[in-house]
Tab-separated table of C-alpha atoms in Angstrom:
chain	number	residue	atom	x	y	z
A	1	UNK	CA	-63.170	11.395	-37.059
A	2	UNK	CA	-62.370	8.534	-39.562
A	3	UNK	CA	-60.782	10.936	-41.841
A	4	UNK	CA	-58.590	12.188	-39.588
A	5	UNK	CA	-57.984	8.605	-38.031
A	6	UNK	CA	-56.896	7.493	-42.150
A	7	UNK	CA	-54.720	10.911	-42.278
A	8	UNK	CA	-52.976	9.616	-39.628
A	9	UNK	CA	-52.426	6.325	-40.121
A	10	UNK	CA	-51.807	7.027	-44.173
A	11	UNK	CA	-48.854	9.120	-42.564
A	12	UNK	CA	-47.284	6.858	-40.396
A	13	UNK	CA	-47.455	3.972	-43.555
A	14	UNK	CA	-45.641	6.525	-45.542
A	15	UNK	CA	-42.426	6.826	-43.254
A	16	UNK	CA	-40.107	3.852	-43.371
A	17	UNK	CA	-40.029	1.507	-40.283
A	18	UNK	CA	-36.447	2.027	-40.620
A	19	UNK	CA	-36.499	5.535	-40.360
A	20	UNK	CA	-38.599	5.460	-36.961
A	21	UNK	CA	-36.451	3.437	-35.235
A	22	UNK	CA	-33.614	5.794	-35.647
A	23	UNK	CA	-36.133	8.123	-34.940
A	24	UNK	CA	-36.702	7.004	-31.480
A	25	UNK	CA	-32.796	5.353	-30.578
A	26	UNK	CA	-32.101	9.419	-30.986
A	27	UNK	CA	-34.445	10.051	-28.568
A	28	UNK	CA	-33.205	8.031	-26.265
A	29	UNK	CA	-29.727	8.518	-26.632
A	30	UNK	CA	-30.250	12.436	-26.247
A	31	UNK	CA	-32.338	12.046	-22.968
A	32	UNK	CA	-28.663	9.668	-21.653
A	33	UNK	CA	-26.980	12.824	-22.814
A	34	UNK	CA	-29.102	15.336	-20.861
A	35	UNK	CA	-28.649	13.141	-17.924
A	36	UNK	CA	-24.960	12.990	-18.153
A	37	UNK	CA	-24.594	16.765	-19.008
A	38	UNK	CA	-24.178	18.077	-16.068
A	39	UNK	CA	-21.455	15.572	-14.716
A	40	UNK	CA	-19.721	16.232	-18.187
A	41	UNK	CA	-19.677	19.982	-17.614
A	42	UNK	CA	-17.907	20.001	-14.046
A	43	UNK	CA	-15.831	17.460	-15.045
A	44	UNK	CA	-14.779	19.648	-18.002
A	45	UNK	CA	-14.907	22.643	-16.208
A	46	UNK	CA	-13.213	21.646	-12.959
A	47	UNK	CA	-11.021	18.803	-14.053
A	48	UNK	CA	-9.767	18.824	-17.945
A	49	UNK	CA	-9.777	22.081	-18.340
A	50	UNK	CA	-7.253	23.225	-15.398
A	51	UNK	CA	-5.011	20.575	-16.463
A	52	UNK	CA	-5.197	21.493	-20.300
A	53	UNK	CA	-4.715	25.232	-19.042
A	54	UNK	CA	-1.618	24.002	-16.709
A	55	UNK	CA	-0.144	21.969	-19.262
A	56	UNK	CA	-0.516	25.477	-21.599
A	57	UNK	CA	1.051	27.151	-18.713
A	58	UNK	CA	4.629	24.873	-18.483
A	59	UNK	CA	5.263	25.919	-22.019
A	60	UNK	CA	3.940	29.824	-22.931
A	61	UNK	CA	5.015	33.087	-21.390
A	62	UNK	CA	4.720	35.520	-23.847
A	63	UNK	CA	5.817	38.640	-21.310
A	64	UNK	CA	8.916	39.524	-22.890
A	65	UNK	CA	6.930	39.652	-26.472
A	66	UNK	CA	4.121	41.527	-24.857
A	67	UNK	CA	5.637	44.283	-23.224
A	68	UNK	CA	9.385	44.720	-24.973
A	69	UNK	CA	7.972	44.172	-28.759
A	70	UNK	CA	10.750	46.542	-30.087
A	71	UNK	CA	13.460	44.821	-28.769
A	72	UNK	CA	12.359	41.528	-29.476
A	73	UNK	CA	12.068	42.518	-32.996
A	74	UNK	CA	15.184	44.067	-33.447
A	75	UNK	CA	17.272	41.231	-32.257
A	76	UNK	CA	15.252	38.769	-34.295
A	77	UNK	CA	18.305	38.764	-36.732
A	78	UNK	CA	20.514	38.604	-33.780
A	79	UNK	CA	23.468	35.976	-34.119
A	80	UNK	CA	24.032	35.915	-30.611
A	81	UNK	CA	27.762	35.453	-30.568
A	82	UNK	CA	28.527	39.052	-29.977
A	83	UNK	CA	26.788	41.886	-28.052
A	84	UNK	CA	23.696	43.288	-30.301
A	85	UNK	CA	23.936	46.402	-32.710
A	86	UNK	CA	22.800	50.033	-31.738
A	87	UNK	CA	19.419	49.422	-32.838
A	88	UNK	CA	18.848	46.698	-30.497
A	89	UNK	CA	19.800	49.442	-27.845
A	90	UNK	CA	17.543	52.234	-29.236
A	91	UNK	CA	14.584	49.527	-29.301
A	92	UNK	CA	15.543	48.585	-25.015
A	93	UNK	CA	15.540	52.251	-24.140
A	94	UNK	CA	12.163	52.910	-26.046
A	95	UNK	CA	10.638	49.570	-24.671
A	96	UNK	CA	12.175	50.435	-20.858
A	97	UNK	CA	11.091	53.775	-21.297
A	98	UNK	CA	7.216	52.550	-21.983
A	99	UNK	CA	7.631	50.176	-19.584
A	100	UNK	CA	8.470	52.394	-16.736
A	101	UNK	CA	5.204	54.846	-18.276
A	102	UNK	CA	3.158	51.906	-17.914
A	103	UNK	CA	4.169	50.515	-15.024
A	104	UNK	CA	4.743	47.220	-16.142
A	105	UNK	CA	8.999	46.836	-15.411
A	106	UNK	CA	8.020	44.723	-12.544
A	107	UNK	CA	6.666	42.221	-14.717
A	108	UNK	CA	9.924	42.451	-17.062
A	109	UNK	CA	12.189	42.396	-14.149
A	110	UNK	CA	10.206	39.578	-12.503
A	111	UNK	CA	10.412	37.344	-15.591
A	112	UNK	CA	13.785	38.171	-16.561
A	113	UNK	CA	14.526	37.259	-12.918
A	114	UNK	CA	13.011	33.681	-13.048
A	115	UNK	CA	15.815	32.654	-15.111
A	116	UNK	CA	19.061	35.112	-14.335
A	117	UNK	CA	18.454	35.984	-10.216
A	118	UNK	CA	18.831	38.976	-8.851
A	119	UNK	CA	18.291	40.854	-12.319
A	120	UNK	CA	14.518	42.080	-11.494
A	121	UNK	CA	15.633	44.984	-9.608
A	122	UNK	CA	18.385	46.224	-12.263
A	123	UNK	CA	15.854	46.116	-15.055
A	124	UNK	CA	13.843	48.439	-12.721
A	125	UNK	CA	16.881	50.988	-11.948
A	126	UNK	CA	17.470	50.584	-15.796
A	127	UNK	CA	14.211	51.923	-16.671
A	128	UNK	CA	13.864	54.808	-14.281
A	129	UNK	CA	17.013	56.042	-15.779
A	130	UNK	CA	16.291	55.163	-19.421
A	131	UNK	CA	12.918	57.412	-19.095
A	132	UNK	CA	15.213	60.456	-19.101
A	133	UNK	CA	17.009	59.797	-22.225
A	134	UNK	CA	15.980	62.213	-24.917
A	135	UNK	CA	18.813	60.342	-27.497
A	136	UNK	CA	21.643	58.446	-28.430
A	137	UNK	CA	23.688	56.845	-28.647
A	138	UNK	CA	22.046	54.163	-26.663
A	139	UNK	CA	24.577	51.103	-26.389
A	140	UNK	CA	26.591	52.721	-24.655
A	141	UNK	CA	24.796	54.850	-22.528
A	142	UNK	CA	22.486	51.894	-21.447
A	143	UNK	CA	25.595	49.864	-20.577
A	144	UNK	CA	26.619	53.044	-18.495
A	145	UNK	CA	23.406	53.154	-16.981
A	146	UNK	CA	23.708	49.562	-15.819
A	147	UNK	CA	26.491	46.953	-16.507
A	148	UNK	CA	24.368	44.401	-16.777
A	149	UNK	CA	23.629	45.345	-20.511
A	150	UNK	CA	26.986	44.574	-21.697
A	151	UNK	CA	26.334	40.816	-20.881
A	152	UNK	CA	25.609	38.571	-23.577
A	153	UNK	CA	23.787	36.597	-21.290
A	154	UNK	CA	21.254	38.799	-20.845
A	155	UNK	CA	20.552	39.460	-24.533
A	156	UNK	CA	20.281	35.757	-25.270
A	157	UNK	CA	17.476	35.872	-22.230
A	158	UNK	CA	15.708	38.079	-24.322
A	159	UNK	CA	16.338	36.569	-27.831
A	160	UNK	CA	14.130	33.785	-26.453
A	161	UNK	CA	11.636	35.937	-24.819
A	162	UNK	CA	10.880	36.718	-28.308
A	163	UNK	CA	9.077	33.512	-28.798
A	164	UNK	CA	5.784	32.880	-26.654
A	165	UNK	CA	6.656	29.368	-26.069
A	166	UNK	CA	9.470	28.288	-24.400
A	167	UNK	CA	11.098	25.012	-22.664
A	168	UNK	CA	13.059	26.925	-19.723
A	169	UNK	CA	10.029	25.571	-17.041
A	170	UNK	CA	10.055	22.308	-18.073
A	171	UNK	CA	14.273	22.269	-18.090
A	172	UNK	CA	13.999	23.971	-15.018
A	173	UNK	CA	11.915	21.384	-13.365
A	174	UNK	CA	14.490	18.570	-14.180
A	175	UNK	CA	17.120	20.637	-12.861
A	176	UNK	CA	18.641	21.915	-16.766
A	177	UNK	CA	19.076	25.680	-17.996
A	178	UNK	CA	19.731	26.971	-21.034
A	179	UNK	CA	23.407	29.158	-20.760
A	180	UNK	CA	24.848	32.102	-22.549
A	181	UNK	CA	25.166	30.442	-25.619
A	182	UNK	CA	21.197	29.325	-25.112
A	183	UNK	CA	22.449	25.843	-25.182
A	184	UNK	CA	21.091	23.705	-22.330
A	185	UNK	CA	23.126	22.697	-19.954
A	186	UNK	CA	22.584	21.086	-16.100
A	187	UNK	CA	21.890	23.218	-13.448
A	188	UNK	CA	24.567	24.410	-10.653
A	189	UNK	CA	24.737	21.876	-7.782
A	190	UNK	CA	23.342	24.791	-5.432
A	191	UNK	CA	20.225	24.748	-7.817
A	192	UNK	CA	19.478	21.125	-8.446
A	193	UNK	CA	16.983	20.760	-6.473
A	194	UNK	CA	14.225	19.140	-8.301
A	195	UNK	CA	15.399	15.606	-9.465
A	196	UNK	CA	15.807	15.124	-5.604
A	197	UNK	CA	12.159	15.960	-5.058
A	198	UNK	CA	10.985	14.330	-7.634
A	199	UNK	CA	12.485	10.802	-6.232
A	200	UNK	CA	12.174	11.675	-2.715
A	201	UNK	CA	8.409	11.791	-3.659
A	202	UNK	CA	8.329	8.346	-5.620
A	203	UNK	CA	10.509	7.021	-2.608
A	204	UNK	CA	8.024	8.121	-0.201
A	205	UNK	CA	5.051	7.091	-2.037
A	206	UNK	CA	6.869	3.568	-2.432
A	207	UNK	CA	7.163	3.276	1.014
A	208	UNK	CA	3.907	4.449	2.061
A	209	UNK	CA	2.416	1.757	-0.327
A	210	UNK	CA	4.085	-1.170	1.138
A	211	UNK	CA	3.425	0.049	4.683
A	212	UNK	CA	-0.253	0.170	4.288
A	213	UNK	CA	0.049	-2.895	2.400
A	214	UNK	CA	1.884	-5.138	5.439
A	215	UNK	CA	-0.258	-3.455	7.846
A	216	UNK	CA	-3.658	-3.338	5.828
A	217	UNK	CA	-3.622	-7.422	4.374
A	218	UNK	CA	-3.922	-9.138	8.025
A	219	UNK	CA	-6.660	-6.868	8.815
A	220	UNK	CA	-8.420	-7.005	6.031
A	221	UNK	CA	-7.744	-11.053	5.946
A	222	UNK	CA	-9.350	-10.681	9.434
A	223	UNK	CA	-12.092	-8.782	8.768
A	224	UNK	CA	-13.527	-11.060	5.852
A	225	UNK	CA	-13.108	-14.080	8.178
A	226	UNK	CA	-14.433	-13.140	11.366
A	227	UNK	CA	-18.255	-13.476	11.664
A	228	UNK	CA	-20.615	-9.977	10.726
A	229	UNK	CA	-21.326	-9.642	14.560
A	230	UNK	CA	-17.478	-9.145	15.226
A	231	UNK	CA	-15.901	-7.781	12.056
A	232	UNK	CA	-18.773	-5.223	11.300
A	233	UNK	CA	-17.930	-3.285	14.692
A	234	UNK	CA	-14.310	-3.846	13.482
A	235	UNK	CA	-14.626	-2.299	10.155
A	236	UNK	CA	-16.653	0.861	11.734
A	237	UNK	CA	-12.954	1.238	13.227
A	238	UNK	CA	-11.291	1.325	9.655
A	239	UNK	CA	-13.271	3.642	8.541
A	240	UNK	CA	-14.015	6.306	11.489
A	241	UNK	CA	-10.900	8.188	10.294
A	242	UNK	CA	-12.613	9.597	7.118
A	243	UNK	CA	-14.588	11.583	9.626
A	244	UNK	CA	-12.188	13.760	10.749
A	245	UNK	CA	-10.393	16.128	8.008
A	246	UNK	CA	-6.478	15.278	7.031
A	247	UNK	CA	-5.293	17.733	9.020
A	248	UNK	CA	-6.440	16.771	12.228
A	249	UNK	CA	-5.058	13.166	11.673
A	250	UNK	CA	-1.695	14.829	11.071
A	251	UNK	CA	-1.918	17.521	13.905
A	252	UNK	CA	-2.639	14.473	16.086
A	253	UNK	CA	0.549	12.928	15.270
A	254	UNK	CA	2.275	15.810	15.803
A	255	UNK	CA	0.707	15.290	19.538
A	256	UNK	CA	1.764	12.301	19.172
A	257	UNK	CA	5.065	11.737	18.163
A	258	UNK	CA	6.668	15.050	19.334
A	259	UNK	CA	9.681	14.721	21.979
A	260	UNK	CA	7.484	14.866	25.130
A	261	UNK	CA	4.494	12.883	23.256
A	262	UNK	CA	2.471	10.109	24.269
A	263	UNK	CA	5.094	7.748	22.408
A	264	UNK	CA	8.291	9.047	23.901
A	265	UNK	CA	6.944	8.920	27.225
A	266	UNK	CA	5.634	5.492	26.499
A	267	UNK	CA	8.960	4.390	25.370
A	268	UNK	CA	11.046	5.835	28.356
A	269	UNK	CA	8.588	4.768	31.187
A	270	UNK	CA	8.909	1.406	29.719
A	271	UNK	CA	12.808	1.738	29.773
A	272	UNK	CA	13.338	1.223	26.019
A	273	UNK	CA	14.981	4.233	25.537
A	274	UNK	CA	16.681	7.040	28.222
A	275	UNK	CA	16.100	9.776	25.916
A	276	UNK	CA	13.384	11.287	23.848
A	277	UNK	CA	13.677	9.730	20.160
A	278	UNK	CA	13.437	12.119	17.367
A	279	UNK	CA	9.891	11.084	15.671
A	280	UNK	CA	8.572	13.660	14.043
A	281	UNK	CA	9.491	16.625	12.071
A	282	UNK	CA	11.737	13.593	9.861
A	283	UNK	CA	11.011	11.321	7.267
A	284	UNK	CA	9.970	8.750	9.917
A	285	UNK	CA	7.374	11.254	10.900
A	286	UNK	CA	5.847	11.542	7.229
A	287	UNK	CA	5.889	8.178	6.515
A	288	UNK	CA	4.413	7.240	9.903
A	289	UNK	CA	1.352	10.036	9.377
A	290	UNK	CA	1.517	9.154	5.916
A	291	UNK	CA	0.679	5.680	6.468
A	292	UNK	CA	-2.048	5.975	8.780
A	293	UNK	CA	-3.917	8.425	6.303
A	294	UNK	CA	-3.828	6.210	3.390
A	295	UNK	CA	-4.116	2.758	5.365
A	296	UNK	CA	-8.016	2.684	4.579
A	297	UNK	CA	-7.471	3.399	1.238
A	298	UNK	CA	-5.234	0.532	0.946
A	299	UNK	CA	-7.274	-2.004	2.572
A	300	UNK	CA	-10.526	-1.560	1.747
A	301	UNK	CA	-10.308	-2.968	-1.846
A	302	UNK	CA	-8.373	-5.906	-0.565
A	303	UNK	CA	-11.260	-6.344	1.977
A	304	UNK	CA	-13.542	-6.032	-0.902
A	305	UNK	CA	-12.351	-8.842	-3.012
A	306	UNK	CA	-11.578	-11.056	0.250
A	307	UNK	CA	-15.355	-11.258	0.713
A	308	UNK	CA	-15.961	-12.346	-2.879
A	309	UNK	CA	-13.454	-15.334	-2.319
A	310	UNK	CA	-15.561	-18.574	-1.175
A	311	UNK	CA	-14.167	-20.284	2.520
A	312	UNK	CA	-14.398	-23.100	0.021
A	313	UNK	CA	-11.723	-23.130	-2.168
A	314	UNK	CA	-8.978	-23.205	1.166
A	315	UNK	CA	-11.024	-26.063	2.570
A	316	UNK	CA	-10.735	-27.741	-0.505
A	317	UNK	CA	-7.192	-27.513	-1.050
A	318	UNK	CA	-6.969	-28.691	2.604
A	319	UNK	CA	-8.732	-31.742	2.355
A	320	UNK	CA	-6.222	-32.605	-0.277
A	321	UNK	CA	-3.813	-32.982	1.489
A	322	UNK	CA	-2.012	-28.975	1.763
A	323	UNK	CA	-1.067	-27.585	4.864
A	324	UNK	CA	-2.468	-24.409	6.214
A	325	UNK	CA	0.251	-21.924	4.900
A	326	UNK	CA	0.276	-23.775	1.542
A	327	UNK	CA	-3.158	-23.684	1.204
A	328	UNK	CA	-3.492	-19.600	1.786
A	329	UNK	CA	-0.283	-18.940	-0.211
A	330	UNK	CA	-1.429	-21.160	-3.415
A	331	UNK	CA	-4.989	-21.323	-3.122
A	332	UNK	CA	-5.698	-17.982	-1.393
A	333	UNK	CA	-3.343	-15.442	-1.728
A	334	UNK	CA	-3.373	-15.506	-5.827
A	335	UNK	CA	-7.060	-14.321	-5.833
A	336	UNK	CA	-6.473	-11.419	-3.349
A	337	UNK	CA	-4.110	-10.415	-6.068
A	338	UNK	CA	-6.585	-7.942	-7.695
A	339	UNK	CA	-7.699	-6.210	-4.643
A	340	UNK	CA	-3.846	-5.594	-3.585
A	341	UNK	CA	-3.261	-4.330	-7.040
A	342	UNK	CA	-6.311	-1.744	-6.767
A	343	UNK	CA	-5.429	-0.539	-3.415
A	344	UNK	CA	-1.874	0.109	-4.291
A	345	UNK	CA	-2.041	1.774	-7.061
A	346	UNK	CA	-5.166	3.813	-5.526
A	347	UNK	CA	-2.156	5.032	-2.406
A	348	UNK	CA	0.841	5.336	-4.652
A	349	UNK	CA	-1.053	8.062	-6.970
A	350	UNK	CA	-2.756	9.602	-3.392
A	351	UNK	CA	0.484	9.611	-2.152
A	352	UNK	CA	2.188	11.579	-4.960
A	353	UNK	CA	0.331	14.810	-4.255
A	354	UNK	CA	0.393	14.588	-0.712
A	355	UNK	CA	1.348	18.023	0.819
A	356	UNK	CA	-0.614	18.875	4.178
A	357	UNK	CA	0.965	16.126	6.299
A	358	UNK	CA	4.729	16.146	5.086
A	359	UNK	CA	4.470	20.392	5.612
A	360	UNK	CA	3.528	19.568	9.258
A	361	UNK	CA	5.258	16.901	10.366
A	362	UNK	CA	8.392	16.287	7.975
A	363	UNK	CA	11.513	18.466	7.689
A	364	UNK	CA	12.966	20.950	5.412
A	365	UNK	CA	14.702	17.294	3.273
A	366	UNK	CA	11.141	15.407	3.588
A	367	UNK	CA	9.103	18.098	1.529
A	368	UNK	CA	7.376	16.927	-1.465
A	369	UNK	CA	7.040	17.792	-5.041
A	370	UNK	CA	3.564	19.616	-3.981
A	371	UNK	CA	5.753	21.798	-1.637
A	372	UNK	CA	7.600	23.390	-4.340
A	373	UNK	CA	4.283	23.599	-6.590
A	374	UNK	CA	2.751	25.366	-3.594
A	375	UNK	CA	5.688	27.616	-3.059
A	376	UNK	CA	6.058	29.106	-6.620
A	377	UNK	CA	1.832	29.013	-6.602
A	378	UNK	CA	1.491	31.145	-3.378
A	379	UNK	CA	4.506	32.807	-2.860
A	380	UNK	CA	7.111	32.991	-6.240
A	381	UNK	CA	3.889	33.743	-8.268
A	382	UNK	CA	5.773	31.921	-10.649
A	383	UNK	CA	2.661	29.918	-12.556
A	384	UNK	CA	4.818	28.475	-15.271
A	385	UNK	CA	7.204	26.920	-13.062
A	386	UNK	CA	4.272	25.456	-10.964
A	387	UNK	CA	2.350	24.248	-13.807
A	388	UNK	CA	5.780	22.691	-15.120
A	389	UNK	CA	6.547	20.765	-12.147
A	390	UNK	CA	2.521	19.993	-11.936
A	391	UNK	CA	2.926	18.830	-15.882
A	392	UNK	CA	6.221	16.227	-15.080
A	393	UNK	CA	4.038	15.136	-12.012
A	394	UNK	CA	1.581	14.594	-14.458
A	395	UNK	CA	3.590	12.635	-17.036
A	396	UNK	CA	5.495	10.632	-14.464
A	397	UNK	CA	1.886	9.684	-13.342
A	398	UNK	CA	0.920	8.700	-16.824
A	399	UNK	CA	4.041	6.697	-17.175
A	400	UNK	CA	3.696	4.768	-13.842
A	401	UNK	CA	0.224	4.066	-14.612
A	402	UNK	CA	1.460	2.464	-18.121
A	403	UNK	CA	3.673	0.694	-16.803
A	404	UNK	CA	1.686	-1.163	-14.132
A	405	UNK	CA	-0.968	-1.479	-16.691
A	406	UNK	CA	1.583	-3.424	-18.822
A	407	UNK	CA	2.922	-5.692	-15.705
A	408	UNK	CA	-0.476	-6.058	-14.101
A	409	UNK	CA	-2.802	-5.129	-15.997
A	410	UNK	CA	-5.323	-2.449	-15.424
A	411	UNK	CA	-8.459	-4.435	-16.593
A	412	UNK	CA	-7.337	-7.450	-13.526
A	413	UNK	CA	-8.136	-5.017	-10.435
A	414	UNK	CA	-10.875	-5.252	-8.918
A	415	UNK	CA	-12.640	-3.208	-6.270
A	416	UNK	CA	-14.827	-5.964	-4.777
């Protein structure tokens, strides 16, 4: 027993003090990792990596390289100025031919028809016929088959379809194309549709902000003020809405607001108006709906900070001398500042990705950017031009946030 008691201790002498203590910090520090794994792994899986794999999206499509490899490579030395040589033709009629074996000329005619419309069906006729050619020449029995092979648009298309990356979603989301000569260019006016959603959904998130802002400070100034037995009941109030989903909040607005609603009749029996008012389906509607949703969101961090703020500072200022108004506005008011900041900026981002409630109760002109991302998502089957618009979303995000990090100052707000 003392032998083994003087192995042990003759053991511990001959490692460095030094040396256990980084011994043991890497203990510790890999039982804070194993704690934090999991939360690292779902944020990773269900957060960073959809946007990395979006962000991948808005800028690779490598269809036209996948399935027409011939003809990509023959008009790799393509000047694009004129229509391409016979080989370029041979290689379309083998590549259409394979296609049309394989099946896959939906997929060509579907890509080729995000950028030239009303093309997919064409490449499809095109290939059918094609996979009965037994020879040339090919140039000019391909433009026989279908005009559409004589245009030099269509060949500059697929030049850049040779390349798997490409700018034509991101262009497309601003409202630019590339042309014939694959320089880019705006969009027609009947096709600019983008820009407008883009600032229709800044506009609305602006004045969804500011709404729950007016309407969320004096209740949140009342709520810090009143006594616990008055304002606790009231605050039960604010927050009751969370229990219900979002889209029963904005189905009951469309009760609401619609022309025989509670409002409307409200209004008429009251003689303000003679006629039903159009509320709803409008931009009045959306805000309106809007507004209600977020209004907790807004004024809970303003409530937050109110509480922190001693009755004793206004008291002070009063007993020297300032009146009531100039005592909230000087004395007040300035240290509220970092609670408004926090719940505005928490609404405008909310706000940006709002799609449920402006669907249902806006019009075809109040959609939002999530509209269109939905619509090429579940319907277009158009990923890259969702993950595009989801990627200048994204950006203008990033930007916003920057920029009210440089005027405000990120590390100033304060959640209570």
């Amino acid at each position: 027993m003392v032998t083994m008691a003087a192995q042990i201790a003759g053991r511990f002498d001959s490692v460095p003090l030094r040396a256990q203590l980084q011994r043991v910090e890497r203990r510790r520090k890999l039982k804070a990792f194993t704690l934090v794994l999991p939360l690292l792994l779902f944020i990773l899986i269900a957060f960073a990596f959809p946007i990395t794999r979006m962000m991948f999206n808005a800028v690779h499509d490598d269809t036209l390289l996948a399935l027409m490899p011939r003809t990509m490579a023959a008009l790799s030395g393509w000047d694009g100025k004129d229509l391409p040589d016979e080989n370029a033709y041979a290689a379309l009629a083998e590549d259409l031919k394979q296609a049309w074996a394989q099946r896959t000329t939906g997929a060509i005619g579907q890509r080729m028809n995000y950028q030239l419309s009303g093309v997919g069906s064409e490449v499809t006729s095109s290939a059918r016929k094609a996979s009965t050619l037994s020879g040339g020449p090919y140039k000019a029995t391909m433009i026989e088959i279908n005009p559409i092979w004589g245009q030099r648009d269509i060949w500059s298309l697929l030049k850049r379809g040779s390349s798997a990356y490409t700018a034509y979603y991101l262009l497309r989301s601003i409202d630019y194309q590339y042309d014939s000569d694959s320089k880019i260019v705006a969009s027609p006016p009947d096709q600019s549709i983008f820009r407008d959603a883009f600032l229709r959904t800044l506009g609305i998130s602006v004045g969804v902000t500011v709404a729950t802002l007016l309407l969320g400070f004096p209740v949140a100034y009342l709520l810090a003020t009143l006594p616990p037995r008055i304002s606790n009941p009231l605050m039960i109030m604010v927050v009751l809405p969370f229990w219900t989903s979002v889209l029963v909040r904005t189905t009951a607005w469309v009760v609401l607001l619609q022309q025989h609603g509670l409002v409307n009749d409200a209004l008429i029996a009251l003689h303000i108006i003679s006629q039903p008012a159009e509320l709803i389906f409008n931009r009045l509607g959306t805000v309106v709906a809007m507004t209600h949703i977020q209004l907790p969101f807004t004024l809970l961090p303003i409530y937050s900070v109110m509480k922190t703020i001693s009755p004793s500072h206004v008291r002070a200022a009063r007993s020297l001398g300032a009146g009531p108004f100039y005592a909230f506005w000087k004395v007040y008011f300035p240290q509220t500042l970092s609670g408004i900041a926090a719940g505005c900026l928490l609404t405008f981002i909310l706000c940006l990705g709002y799609y449920i409630t402006p669907a249902l109760v806006g019009g075809p002109s109040d959609q939002m950017i999530a509209y269109f991302i939905a619509y090429y998502t579940n319907e277009q089957l158009n990923w890259g031009m969702a993950s595009a618009l989801g990627f200048i979303l994204l950006i203008a995000t990033l930007v916003l946030y920057y920029v009210f990090n440089k005027l405000v100052g990120v590390d100033r707000i304060k959640m209570g």
